[in-house]
mmCIF file of C-alpha atoms in Angstrom:
data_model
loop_
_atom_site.group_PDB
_atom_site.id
_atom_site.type_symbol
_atom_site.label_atom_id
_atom_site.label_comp_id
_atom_site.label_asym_id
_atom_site.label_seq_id
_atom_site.Cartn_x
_atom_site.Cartn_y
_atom_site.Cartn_z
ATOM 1 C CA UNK G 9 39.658 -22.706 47.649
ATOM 2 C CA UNK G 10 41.259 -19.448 49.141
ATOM 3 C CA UNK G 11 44.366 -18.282 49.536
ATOM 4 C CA UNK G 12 46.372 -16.704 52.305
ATOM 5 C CA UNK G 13 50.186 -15.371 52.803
ATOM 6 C CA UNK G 14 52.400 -17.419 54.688
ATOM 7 C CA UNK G 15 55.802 -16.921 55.715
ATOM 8 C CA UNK G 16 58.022 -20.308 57.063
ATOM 9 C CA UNK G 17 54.679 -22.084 56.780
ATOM 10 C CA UNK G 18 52.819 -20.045 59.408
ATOM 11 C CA UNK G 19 49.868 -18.059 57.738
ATOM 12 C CA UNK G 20 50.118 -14.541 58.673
ATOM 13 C CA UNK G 21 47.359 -13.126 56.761
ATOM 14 C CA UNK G 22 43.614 -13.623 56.406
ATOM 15 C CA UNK G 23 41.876 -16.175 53.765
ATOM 16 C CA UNK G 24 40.886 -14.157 50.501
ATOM 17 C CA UNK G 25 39.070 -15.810 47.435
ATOM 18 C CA UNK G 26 41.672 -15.670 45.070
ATOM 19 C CA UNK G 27 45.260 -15.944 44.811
ATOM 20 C CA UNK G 28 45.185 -12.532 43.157
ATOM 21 C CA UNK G 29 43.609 -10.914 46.038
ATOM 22 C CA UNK G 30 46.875 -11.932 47.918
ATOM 23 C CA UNK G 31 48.745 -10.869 45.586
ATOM 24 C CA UNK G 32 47.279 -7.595 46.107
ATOM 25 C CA UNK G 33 47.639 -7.368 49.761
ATOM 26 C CA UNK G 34 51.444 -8.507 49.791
ATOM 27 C CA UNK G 35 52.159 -5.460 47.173
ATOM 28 C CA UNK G 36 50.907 -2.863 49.642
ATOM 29 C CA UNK G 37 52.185 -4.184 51.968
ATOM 30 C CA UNK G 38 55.721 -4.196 50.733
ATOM 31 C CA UNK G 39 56.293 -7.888 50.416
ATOM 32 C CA UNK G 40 56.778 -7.779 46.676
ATOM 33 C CA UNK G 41 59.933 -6.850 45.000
ATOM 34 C CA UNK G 42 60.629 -7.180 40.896
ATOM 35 C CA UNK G 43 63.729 -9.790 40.122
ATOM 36 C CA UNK G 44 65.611 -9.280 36.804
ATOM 37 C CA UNK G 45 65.112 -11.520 34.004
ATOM 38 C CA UNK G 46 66.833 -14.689 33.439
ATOM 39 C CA UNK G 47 67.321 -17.379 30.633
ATOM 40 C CA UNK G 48 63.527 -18.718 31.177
ATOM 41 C CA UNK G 49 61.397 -15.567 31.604
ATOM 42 C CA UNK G 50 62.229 -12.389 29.590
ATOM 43 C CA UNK G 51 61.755 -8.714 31.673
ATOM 44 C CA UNK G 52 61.847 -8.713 35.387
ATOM 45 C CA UNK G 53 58.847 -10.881 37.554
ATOM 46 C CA UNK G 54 57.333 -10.297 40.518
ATOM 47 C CA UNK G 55 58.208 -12.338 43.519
ATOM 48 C CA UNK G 56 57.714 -12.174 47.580
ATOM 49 C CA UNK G 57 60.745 -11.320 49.421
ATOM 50 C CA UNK G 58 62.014 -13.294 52.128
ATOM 51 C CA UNK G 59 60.532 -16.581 53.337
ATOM 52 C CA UNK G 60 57.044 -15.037 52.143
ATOM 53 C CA UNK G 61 54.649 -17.581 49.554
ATOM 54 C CA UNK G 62 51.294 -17.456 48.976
ATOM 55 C CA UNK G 63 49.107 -21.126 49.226
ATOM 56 C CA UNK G 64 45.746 -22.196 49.462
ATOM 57 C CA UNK G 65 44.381 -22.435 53.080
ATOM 58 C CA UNK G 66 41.252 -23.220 54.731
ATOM 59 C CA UNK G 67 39.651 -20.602 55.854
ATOM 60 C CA UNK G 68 38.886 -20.429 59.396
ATOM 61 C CA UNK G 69 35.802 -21.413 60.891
ATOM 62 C CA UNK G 70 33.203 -18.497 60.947
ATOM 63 C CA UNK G 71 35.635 -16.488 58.615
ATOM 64 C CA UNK G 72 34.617 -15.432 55.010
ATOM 65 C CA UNK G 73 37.337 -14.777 52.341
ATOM 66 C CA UNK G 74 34.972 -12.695 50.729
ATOM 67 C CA UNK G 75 34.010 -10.411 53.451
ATOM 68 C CA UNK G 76 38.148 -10.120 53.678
ATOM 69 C CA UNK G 77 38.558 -9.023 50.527
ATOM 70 C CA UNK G 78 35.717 -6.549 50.451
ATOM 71 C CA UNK G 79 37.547 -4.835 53.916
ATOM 72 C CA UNK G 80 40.620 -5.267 52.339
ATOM 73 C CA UNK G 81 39.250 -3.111 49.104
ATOM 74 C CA UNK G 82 37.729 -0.637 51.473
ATOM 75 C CA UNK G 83 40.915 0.035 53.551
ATOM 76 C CA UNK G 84 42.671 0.261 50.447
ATOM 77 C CA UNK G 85 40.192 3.281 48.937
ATOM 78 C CA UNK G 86 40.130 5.248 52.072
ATOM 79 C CA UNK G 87 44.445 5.132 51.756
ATOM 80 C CA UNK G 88 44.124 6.025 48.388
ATOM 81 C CA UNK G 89 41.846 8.968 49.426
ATOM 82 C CA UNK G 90 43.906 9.964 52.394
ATOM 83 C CA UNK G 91 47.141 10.282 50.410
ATOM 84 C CA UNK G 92 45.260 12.071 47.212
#
């Protein structure tokens, strides 16, 4: 099933296969922050700020979470290169 970024239940991103491949796209795009530990997790966690969640979604019709995350990968390279 893929997954997608929401954000007060509207999706707001593309499908992507894996929930680690939104992951991914929320940290460059600034949506992830790192909260301090508390009693039930040791060192600090990653978590979405705001209203943001990642979920499963259906992907939409003629759309292929694949194909997403390969452009996805891409874009990300050429930044990479452009700010080396």
């Amino acid at each position: 099933m893929p997954y997608a970024l929401f954000c007060n239940d509207a999706q707001i991103s593309k499908a992507y296969p894996s929930e680690s491949d939104v992951w991914k796209l929320a940290q460059r795009s600034g949506l992830v922050v790192d909260v301090m530990a508390d009693d039930e997790r040791p060192g600090p966690r990653r978590v979405l700020d705001n209203d943001y969640e990642i979920a499963p979604c259906q992907a939409a019709q003629g759309e292929d979470p694949a194909k997403n995350k390969a452009e996805a990968d891409q874009e990300s390279r050429m930044e990479f290169e452009l700010n080396s």
